[in-house]
Amino acid sequence: MEPKNINGSSRIYEHDIIGWFEDVSEKAGQVQTETLRRILELNWGVEYLKKWFGNRNIQDMDATALESLYKSLVPLSSHADLEPYISRIADGDTAPLLTRQPIKLLSLSSGTTEGRQKLVPFTDHSARTTLQIFSLAAAYRSRVYPTREGGRILEFIYSSKQFKTKGGVTAGTATTHYYESEEFKIKQEKTKCFTCSPQEVISGGDYRQSTYCHLLLGLFFCDQVEFITSTFAYSIVQAFREFEVVWREICDDIKKGTLSERISLPKMRKAVLSVISPNPSLASKIEESCEELENQNWAGLITKFWPNSKYVYSIMTGSMQPYLQKLRHYAGGLPLVSADYGSTESWIGANVDPYLPPEDATFAVIPTFSYYEFMPLYRQNQDCGSAIDDFIEDEPVPLSKVKEGQEYDIVLTTFTGMFNLCCPPAAIPFSINIFVNLSNPISCRLIFSSS
């Protein structure tokens, strides 16, 4: 139940992936039941499920009956319940503990829950769904803000250093795993938009050196840039604050086709120097614009330097909202588009209404990525603010049974071995409360609020 793999025109692929998504969304309840069945069949016999299912045979069970059985037998879990199994995987235990698929990568969570980072399995399914949600969201954005095939993206993206656990399993952030994956290269081919920076800049491991090179290459290809993006809004703001300091060096590098001595990493230097060449006229134009922008407190910086850019794209909800004012200052009227919604454990929803400002962003649940349940939350005191302790929880309901305007926590069952994992708002980045709105034809929209 995945979109077809089309290698032709990006416009054909966009039509295909949107058609696929609208089809699965119209029958989201049925698709969710089948998704749970696939998860259980693919991971049947793992130690964690055996603990609850025993020796039951599910092969001949009806999908609906299996869904009911799963809910009756497998209790809600927290990271603390699954952590002993993940610790054994990290220590080198290769037995099927949570998944039948070998776990070669572990992702570090954001640390927003319980104040510490946790390890979460990352598999081929994780990389595939990342590619799918990025491609789906890009297809919806191209309907509102069409981009040129063969254009470039100014991406302020960074791979952190991966490390080995005691048992030799590679660990790092989920974004690092994705940027190192084949799917990251495939995404550019499918969308026909290519990042300005080579892999050596993305994976350099030094934030400031990578940021300098992103800025330099973004300006070198300024007429080709179709949009500006980063995982989080604050990264874009920080990059342009850095630009206010280093613009003279960047202009000098563009003028001479050289690279500042501040870039000391050999592979990064070699990669960037293989791309740039002397361009005195461009350097002079940028220098003149910078002197003008300095007197305007850098207002409209993005539209000044990247005149063909269509929008700025990043996670802008929740804890990223305080950066919107500064980002709008730099953007100079260019639309801000909020990126998609998910957690380290699973992607959840795509932004299929990219014309909405970040403050009004909604996300449509993708019913094939994981099995989702929604735990109703009721405030004990309607006059209270957002204190989590003020909520009373009810029994989880499936995606097909959510009610408009109700507030929920999300419960995840994933292909990567997270079974009935309750994700309180802090565990899903940048959201406090979740409201479900069914007035749109797409089966389920999540509307996030910080109040």
PDB file of N, CA and C in Angstrom, residues 145-224:
ATOM      1  N   TYR A 145       2.963  26.608  -5.006  1.00  0.00           N
ATOM      2  CA  TYR A 145       4.177  27.347  -5.338  1.00  0.00           C
ATOM      3  C   TYR A 145       5.009  26.519  -6.314  1.00  0.00           C
ATOM      4  N   PRO A 146       4.653  26.529  -7.594  1.00  0.00           N
ATOM      5  CA  PRO A 146       5.388  25.701  -8.576  1.00  0.00           C
ATOM      6  C   PRO A 146       6.864  26.097  -8.643  1.00  0.00           C
ATOM      7  N   THR A 147       7.711  25.079  -8.730  1.00  0.00           N
ATOM      8  CA  THR A 147       9.148  25.312  -8.853  1.00  0.00           C
ATOM      9  C   THR A 147       9.643  24.761 -10.188  1.00  0.00           C
ATOM     10  N   ARG A 148      10.785  25.254 -10.610  1.00  0.00           N
ATOM     11  CA  ARG A 148      11.368  24.813 -11.872  1.00  0.00           C
ATOM     12  C   ARG A 148      12.096  23.495 -11.695  1.00  0.00           C
ATOM     13  N   GLU A 149      11.912  22.570 -12.623  1.00  0.00           N
ATOM     14  CA  GLU A 149      12.707  21.349 -12.604  1.00  0.00           C
ATOM     15  C   GLU A 149      14.160  21.711 -12.872  1.00  0.00           C
ATOM     16  N   GLY A 150      15.045  21.081 -12.112  1.00  0.00           N
ATOM     17  CA  GLY A 150      16.464  21.363 -12.261  1.00  0.00           C
ATOM     18  C   GLY A 150      16.939  22.532 -11.414  1.00  0.00           C
ATOM     19  N   GLY A 151      16.008  23.141 -10.635  1.00  0.00           N
ATOM     20  CA  GLY A 151      16.396  24.233  -9.751  1.00  0.00           C
ATOM     21  C   GLY A 151      17.146  23.721  -8.531  1.00  0.00           C
ATOM     22  N   ARG A 152      17.527  24.646  -7.686  1.00  0.00           N
ATOM     23  CA  ARG A 152      18.284  24.272  -6.485  1.00  0.00           C
ATOM     24  C   ARG A 152      17.539  24.683  -5.218  1.00  0.00           C
ATOM     25  N   ILE A 153      17.929  24.034  -4.120  1.00  0.00           N
ATOM     26  CA  ILE A 153      17.371  24.331  -2.807  1.00  0.00           C
ATOM     27  C   ILE A 153      18.511  24.794  -1.907  1.00  0.00           C
ATOM     28  N   LEU A 154      18.324  25.922  -1.240  1.00  0.00           N
ATOM     29  CA  LEU A 154      19.277  26.329  -0.213  1.00  0.00           C
ATOM     30  C   LEU A 154      18.839  25.666   1.089  1.00  0.00           C
ATOM     31  N   GLU A 155      19.525  24.589   1.433  1.00  0.00           N
ATOM     32  CA  GLU A 155      19.159  23.773   2.597  1.00  0.00           C
ATOM     33  C   GLU A 155      20.195  23.947   3.702  1.00  0.00           C
ATOM     34  N   PHE A 156      19.783  24.473   4.825  1.00  0.00           N
ATOM     35  CA  PHE A 156      20.641  24.547   5.999  1.00  0.00           C
ATOM     36  C   PHE A 156      20.434  23.262   6.806  1.00  0.00           C
ATOM     37  N   ILE A 157      21.061  22.202   6.337  1.00  0.00           N
ATOM     38  CA  ILE A 157      20.894  20.888   6.951  1.00  0.00           C
ATOM     39  C   ILE A 157      22.253  20.362   7.403  1.00  0.00           C
ATOM     40  N   TYR A 158      22.229  19.568   8.465  1.00  0.00           N
ATOM     41  CA  TYR A 158      23.464  19.155   9.112  1.00  0.00           C
ATOM     42  C   TYR A 158      23.355  17.712   9.602  1.00  0.00           C
ATOM     43  N   SER A 159      24.384  16.940   9.321  1.00  0.00           N
ATOM     44  CA  SER A 159      24.496  15.606   9.906  1.00  0.00           C
ATOM     45  C   SER A 159      25.402  15.691  11.125  1.00  0.00           C
ATOM     46  N   SER A 160      24.905  15.213  12.246  1.00  0.00           N
ATOM     47  CA  SER A 160      25.769  15.147  13.429  1.00  0.00           C
ATOM     48  C   SER A 160      26.592  13.865  13.352  1.00  0.00           C
ATOM     49  N   LYS A 161      27.557  13.751  14.222  1.00  0.00           N
ATOM     50  CA  LYS A 161      28.429  12.583  14.180  1.00  0.00           C
ATOM     51  C   LYS A 161      27.699  11.348  14.691  1.00  0.00           C
ATOM     52  N   GLN A 162      27.812  10.268  13.952  1.00  0.00           N
ATOM     53  CA  GLN A 162      27.283   8.985  14.407  1.00  0.00           C
ATOM     54  C   GLN A 162      28.301   8.325  15.331  1.00  0.00           C
ATOM     55  N   PHE A 163      27.822   7.414  16.168  1.00  0.00           N
ATOM     56  CA  PHE A 163      28.730   6.699  17.055  1.00  0.00           C
ATOM     57  C   PHE A 163      28.279   5.253  17.182  1.00  0.00           C
ATOM     58  N   LYS A 164      29.128   4.419  17.704  1.00  0.00           N
ATOM     59  CA  LYS A 164      28.822   3.004  17.887  1.00  0.00           C
ATOM     60  C   LYS A 164      28.445   2.734  19.345  1.00  0.00           C
ATOM     61  N   THR A 165      27.389   1.951  19.518  1.00  0.00           N
ATOM     62  CA  THR A 165      27.022   1.527  20.865  1.00  0.00           C
ATOM     63  C   THR A 165      27.959   0.419  21.327  1.00  0.00           C
ATOM     64  N   LYS A 166      27.774  -0.016  22.550  1.00  0.00           N
ATOM     65  CA  LYS A 166      28.605  -1.088  23.108  1.00  0.00           C
ATOM     66  C   LYS A 166      28.580  -2.339  22.236  1.00  0.00           C
ATOM     67  N   GLY A 167      27.408  -2.604  21.629  1.00  0.00           N
ATOM     68  CA  GLY A 167      27.278  -3.792  20.792  1.00  0.00           C
ATOM     69  C   GLY A 167      27.582  -3.556  19.324  1.00  0.00           C
ATOM     70  N   GLY A 168      28.086  -2.369  18.984  1.00  0.00           N
ATOM     71  CA  GLY A 168      28.484  -2.103  17.604  1.00  0.00           C
ATOM     72  C   GLY A 168      27.383  -1.579  16.700  1.00  0.00           C
ATOM     73  N   VAL A 169      26.232  -1.191  17.277  1.00  0.00           N
ATOM     74  CA  VAL A 169      25.141  -0.633  16.476  1.00  0.00           C
ATOM     75  C   VAL A 169      25.390   0.862  16.276  1.00  0.00           C
ATOM     76  N   THR A 170      25.213   1.328  15.054  1.00  0.00           N
ATOM     77  CA  THR A 170      25.413   2.746  14.752  1.00  0.00           C
ATOM     78  C   THR A 170      24.255   3.570  15.310  1.00  0.00           C
ATOM     79  N   ALA A 171      24.586   4.636  16.021  1.00  0.00           N
ATOM     80  CA  ALA A 171      23.561   5.504  16.616  1.00  0.00           C
ATOM     81  C   ALA A 171      23.822   6.955  16.226  1.00  0.00           C
ATOM     82  N   GLY A 172      22.752   7.727  16.146  1.00  0.00           N
ATOM     83  CA  GLY A 172      22.834   9.146  15.799  1.00  0.00           C
ATOM     84  C   GLY A 172      21.426   9.693  15.678  1.00  0.00           C
ATOM     85  N   THR A 173      21.289  10.938  15.275  1.00  0.00           N
ATOM     86  CA  THR A 173      19.958  11.499  15.112  1.00  0.00           C
ATOM     87  C   THR A 173      19.279  10.904  13.885  1.00  0.00           C
ATOM     88  N   ALA A 174      17.948  10.945  13.871  1.00  0.00           N
ATOM     89  CA  ALA A 174      17.192  10.409  12.740  1.00  0.00           C
ATOM     90  C   ALA A 174      17.515  11.184  11.461  1.00  0.00           C
ATOM     91  N   THR A 175      17.692  12.510  11.580  1.00  0.00           N
ATOM     92  CA  THR A 175      18.028  13.295  10.394  1.00  0.00           C
ATOM     93  C   THR A 175      19.397  12.905   9.843  1.00  0.00           C
ATOM     94  N   THR A 176      20.335  12.614  10.724  1.00  0.00           N
ATOM     95  CA  THR A 176      21.654  12.165  10.269  1.00  0.00           C
ATOM     96  C   THR A 176      21.543  10.875   9.487  1.00  0.00           C
ATOM     97  N   HIS A 177      20.782   9.912  10.015  1.00  0.00           N
ATOM     98  CA  HIS A 177      20.593   8.642   9.294  1.00  0.00           C
ATOM     99  C   HIS A 177      19.982   8.893   7.925  1.00  0.00           C
ATOM    100  N   TYR A 178      19.009   9.808   7.858  1.00  0.00           N
ATOM    101  CA  TYR A 178      18.342  10.065   6.588  1.00  0.00           C
ATOM    102  C   TYR A 178      19.283  10.726   5.590  1.00  0.00           C
ATOM    103  N   TYR A 179      20.047  11.729   6.029  1.00  0.00           N
ATOM    104  CA  TYR A 179      20.952  12.410   5.102  1.00  0.00           C
ATOM    105  C   TYR A 179      22.068  11.497   4.600  1.00  0.00           C
ATOM    106  N   GLU A 180      22.334  10.437   5.363  1.00  0.00           N
ATOM    107  CA  GLU A 180      23.346   9.471   4.933  1.00  0.00           C
ATOM    108  C   GLU A 180      22.753   8.356   4.080  1.00  0.00           C
ATOM    109  N   SER A 181      21.442   8.349   3.919  1.00  0.00           N
ATOM    110  CA  SER A 181      20.773   7.240   3.229  1.00  0.00           C
ATOM    111  C   SER A 181      20.642   7.463   1.731  1.00  0.00           C
ATOM    112  N   GLU A 182      20.361   6.382   1.022  1.00  0.00           N
ATOM    113  CA  GLU A 182      20.117   6.454  -0.412  1.00  0.00           C
ATOM    114  C   GLU A 182      18.837   7.226  -0.702  1.00  0.00           C
ATOM    115  N   GLU A 183      17.891   7.171   0.223  1.00  0.00           N
ATOM    116  CA  GLU A 183      16.618   7.862   0.030  1.00  0.00           C
ATOM    117  C   GLU A 183      16.790   9.377  -0.104  1.00  0.00           C
ATOM    118  N   PHE A 184      17.790   9.940   0.560  1.00  0.00           N
ATOM    119  CA  PHE A 184      18.026  11.379   0.451  1.00  0.00           C
ATOM    120  C   PHE A 184      18.405  11.757  -0.983  1.00  0.00           C
ATOM    121  N   LYS A 185      19.213  10.906  -1.616  1.00  0.00           N
ATOM    122  CA  LYS A 185      19.579  11.154  -3.016  1.00  0.00           C
ATOM    123  C   LYS A 185      18.373  10.954  -3.936  1.00  0.00           C
ATOM    124  N   ILE A 186      17.571   9.939  -3.634  1.00  0.00           N
ATOM    125  CA  ILE A 186      16.389   9.654  -4.457  1.00  0.00           C
ATOM    126  C   ILE A 186      15.403  10.815  -4.410  1.00  0.00           C
ATOM    127  N   LYS A 187      15.251  11.447  -3.210  1.00  0.00           N
ATOM    128  CA  LYS A 187      14.309  12.560  -3.065  1.00  0.00           C
ATOM    129  C   LYS A 187      14.622  13.672  -4.056  1.00  0.00           C
ATOM    130  N   GLN A 188      15.891  13.991  -4.219  1.00  0.00           N
ATOM    131  CA  GLN A 188      16.272  15.054  -5.146  1.00  0.00           C
ATOM    132  C   GLN A 188      15.950  14.674  -6.590  1.00  0.00           C
ATOM    133  N   GLU A 189      16.154  13.422  -6.927  1.00  0.00           N
ATOM    134  CA  GLU A 189      15.855  12.972  -8.284  1.00  0.00           C
ATOM    135  C   GLU A 189      14.359  13.017  -8.559  1.00  0.00           C
ATOM    136  N   LYS A 190      13.554  12.647  -7.564  1.00  0.00           N
ATOM    137  CA  LYS A 190      12.102  12.617  -7.764  1.00  0.00           C
ATOM    138  C   LYS A 190      11.509  14.012  -7.831  1.00  0.00           C
ATOM    139  N   THR A 191      11.997  14.903  -6.994  1.00  0.00           N
ATOM    140  CA  THR A 191      11.443  16.255  -6.979  1.00  0.00           C
ATOM    141  C   THR A 191      12.113  17.162  -8.011  1.00  0.00           C
ATOM    142  N   LYS A 192      13.232  16.695  -8.581  1.00  0.00           N
ATOM    143  CA  LYS A 192      13.972  17.459  -9.594  1.00  0.00           C
ATOM    144  C   LYS A 192      14.451  18.813  -9.061  1.00  0.00           C
ATOM    145  N   CYS A 193      14.703  18.872  -7.764  1.00  0.00           N
ATOM    146  CA  CYS A 193      15.308  20.040  -7.138  1.00  0.00           C
ATOM    147  C   CYS A 193      16.516  19.552  -6.341  1.00  0.00           C
ATOM    148  N   PHE A 194      17.646  20.237  -6.461  1.00  0.00           N
ATOM    149  CA  PHE A 194      18.890  19.719  -5.921  1.00  0.00           C
ATOM    150  C   PHE A 194      19.498  20.697  -4.923  1.00  0.00           C
ATOM    151  N   THR A 195      20.005  20.159  -3.831  1.00  0.00           N
ATOM    152  CA  THR A 195      20.583  20.994  -2.793  1.00  0.00           C
ATOM    153  C   THR A 195      21.826  21.700  -3.307  1.00  0.00           C
ATOM    154  N   CYS A 196      22.061  22.924  -2.819  1.00  0.00           N
ATOM    155  CA  CYS A 196      23.234  23.688  -3.246  1.00  0.00           C
ATOM    156  C   CYS A 196      24.536  23.066  -2.750  1.00  0.00           C
ATOM    157  N   SER A 197      24.485  22.410  -1.599  1.00  0.00           N
ATOM    158  CA  SER A 197      25.703  21.955  -0.923  1.00  0.00           C
ATOM    159  C   SER A 197      25.981  20.479  -1.169  1.00  0.00           C
ATOM    160  N   PRO A 198      27.243  20.117  -1.408  1.00  0.00           N
ATOM    161  CA  PRO A 198      27.601  18.704  -1.530  1.00  0.00           C
ATOM    162  C   PRO A 198      27.526  17.993  -0.184  1.00  0.00           C
ATOM    163  N   GLN A 199      27.550  16.669  -0.221  1.00  0.00           N
ATOM    164  CA  GLN A 199      27.425  15.863   0.984  1.00  0.00           C
ATOM    165  C   GLN A 199      28.499  16.187   2.018  1.00  0.00           C
ATOM    166  N   GLU A 200      29.679  16.556   1.569  1.00  0.00           N
ATOM    167  CA  GLU A 200      30.780  16.850   2.493  1.00  0.00           C
ATOM    168  C   GLU A 200      30.475  18.059   3.379  1.00  0.00           C
ATOM    169  N   VAL A 201      29.638  18.962   2.888  1.00  0.00           N
ATOM    170  CA  VAL A 201      29.231  20.114   3.700  1.00  0.00           C
ATOM    171  C   VAL A 201      28.164  19.701   4.709  1.00  0.00           C
ATOM    172  N   ILE A 202      27.202  18.898   4.241  1.00  0.00           N
ATOM    173  CA  ILE A 202      26.105  18.454   5.108  1.00  0.00           C
ATOM    174  C   ILE A 202      26.633  17.598   6.256  1.00  0.00           C
ATOM    175  N   SER A 203      27.564  16.707   5.948  1.00  0.00           N
ATOM    176  CA  SER A 203      28.048  15.745   6.951  1.00  0.00           C
ATOM    177  C   SER A 203      29.398  16.130   7.541  1.00  0.00           C
ATOM    178  N   GLY A 204      29.772  17.407   7.422  1.00  0.00           N
ATOM    179  CA  GLY A 204      31.091  17.823   7.892  1.00  0.00           C
ATOM    180  C   GLY A 204      31.298  17.667   9.382  1.00  0.00           C
ATOM    181  N   GLY A 205      30.224  17.820  10.164  1.00  0.00           N
ATOM    182  CA  GLY A 205      30.344  17.636  11.611  1.00  0.00           C
ATOM    183  C   GLY A 205      30.695  18.892  12.378  1.00  0.00           C
ATOM    184  N   ASP A 206      30.920  20.012  11.674  1.00  0.00           N
ATOM    185  CA  ASP A 206      31.198  21.285  12.336  1.00  0.00           C
ATOM    186  C   ASP A 206      30.115  22.266  11.897  1.00  0.00           C
ATOM    187  N   TYR A 207      29.246  22.644  12.818  1.00  0.00           N
ATOM    188  CA  TYR A 207      28.064  23.438  12.482  1.00  0.00           C
ATOM    189  C   TYR A 207      28.429  24.765  11.812  1.00  0.00           C
ATOM    190  N   ARG A 208      29.383  25.492  12.370  1.00  0.00           N
ATOM    191  CA  ARG A 208      29.704  26.817  11.849  1.00  0.00           C
ATOM    192  C   ARG A 208      30.374  26.739  10.482  1.00  0.00           C
ATOM    193  N   GLN A 209      31.239  25.764  10.298  1.00  0.00           N
ATOM    194  CA  GLN A 209      31.881  25.616   8.994  1.00  0.00           C
ATOM    195  C   GLN A 209      30.854  25.216   7.933  1.00  0.00           C
ATOM    196  N   SER A 210      29.945  24.314   8.288  1.00  0.00           N
ATOM    197  CA  SER A 210      28.904  23.912   7.341  1.00  0.00           C
ATOM    198  C   SER A 210      27.996  25.088   7.000  1.00  0.00           C
ATOM    199  N   THR A 211      27.622  25.880   8.017  1.00  0.00           N
ATOM    200  CA  THR A 211      26.745  27.034   7.782  1.00  0.00           C
ATOM    201  C   THR A 211      27.400  28.026   6.829  1.00  0.00           C
ATOM    202  N   TYR A 212      28.680  28.310   7.034  1.00  0.00           N
ATOM    203  CA  TYR A 212      29.400  29.230   6.146  1.00  0.00           C
ATOM    204  C   TYR A 212      29.343  28.716   4.698  1.00  0.00           C
ATOM    205  N   CYS A 213      29.589  27.439   4.508  1.00  0.00           N
ATOM    206  CA  CYS A 213      29.591  26.874   3.151  1.00  0.00           C
ATOM    207  C   CYS A 213      28.188  26.845   2.549  1.00  0.00           C
ATOM    208  N   HIS A 214      27.175  26.553   3.375  1.00  0.00           N
ATOM    209  CA  HIS A 214      25.787  26.624   2.878  1.00  0.00           C
ATOM    210  C   HIS A 214      25.493  28.022   2.345  1.00  0.00           C
ATOM    211  N   LEU A 215      25.872  29.054   3.111  1.00  0.00           N
ATOM    212  CA  LEU A 215      25.625  30.435   2.702  1.00  0.00           C
ATOM    213  C   LEU A 215      26.394  30.773   1.427  1.00  0.00           C
ATOM    214  N   LEU A 216      27.669  30.396   1.401  1.00  0.00           N
ATOM    215  CA  LEU A 216      28.511  30.679   0.238  1.00  0.00           C
ATOM    216  C   LEU A 216      27.941  30.046  -1.029  1.00  0.00           C
ATOM    217  N   LEU A 217      27.596  28.779  -0.958  1.00  0.00           N
ATOM    218  CA  LEU A 217      27.097  28.068  -2.138  1.00  0.00           C
ATOM    219  C   LEU A 217      25.694  28.530  -2.506  1.00  0.00           C
ATOM    220  N   GLY A 218      24.879  28.855  -1.490  1.00  0.00           N
ATOM    221  CA  GLY A 218      23.551  29.385  -1.774  1.00  0.00           C
ATOM    222  C   GLY A 218      23.622  30.682  -2.563  1.00  0.00           C
ATOM    223  N   LEU A 219      24.600  31.532  -2.227  1.00  0.00           N
ATOM    224  CA  LEU A 219      24.777  32.790  -2.953  1.00  0.00           C
ATOM    225  C   LEU A 219      25.424  32.562  -4.316  1.00  0.00           C
ATOM    226  N   PHE A 220      26.323  31.604  -4.393  1.00  0.00           N
ATOM    227  CA  PHE A 220      26.967  31.296  -5.679  1.00  0.00           C
ATOM    228  C   PHE A 220      25.931  30.847  -6.709  1.00  0.00           C
ATOM    229  N   PHE A 221      24.899  30.113  -6.227  1.00  0.00           N
ATOM    230  CA  PHE A 221      23.832  29.638  -7.113  1.00  0.00           C
ATOM    231  C   PHE A 221      22.545  30.455  -6.928  1.00  0.00           C
ATOM    232  N   CYS A 222      22.673  31.716  -6.538  1.00  0.00           N
ATOM    233  CA  CYS A 222      21.510  32.494  -6.080  1.00  0.00           C
ATOM    234  C   CYS A 222      20.368  32.546  -7.090  1.00  0.00           C
ATOM    235  N   ASP A 223      20.652  32.625  -8.373  1.00  0.00           N
ATOM    236  CA  ASP A 223      19.580  32.736  -9.369  1.00  0.00           C
ATOM    237  C   ASP A 223      18.856  31.413  -9.599  1.00  0.00           C
ATOM    238  N   GLN A 224      19.439  30.307  -9.116  1.00  0.00           N
ATOM    239  CA  GLN A 224      18.848  28.988  -9.334  1.00  0.00           C
ATOM    240  C   GLN A 224      18.014  28.507  -8.146  1.00  0.00           C
TER     241      GLN A 224
END
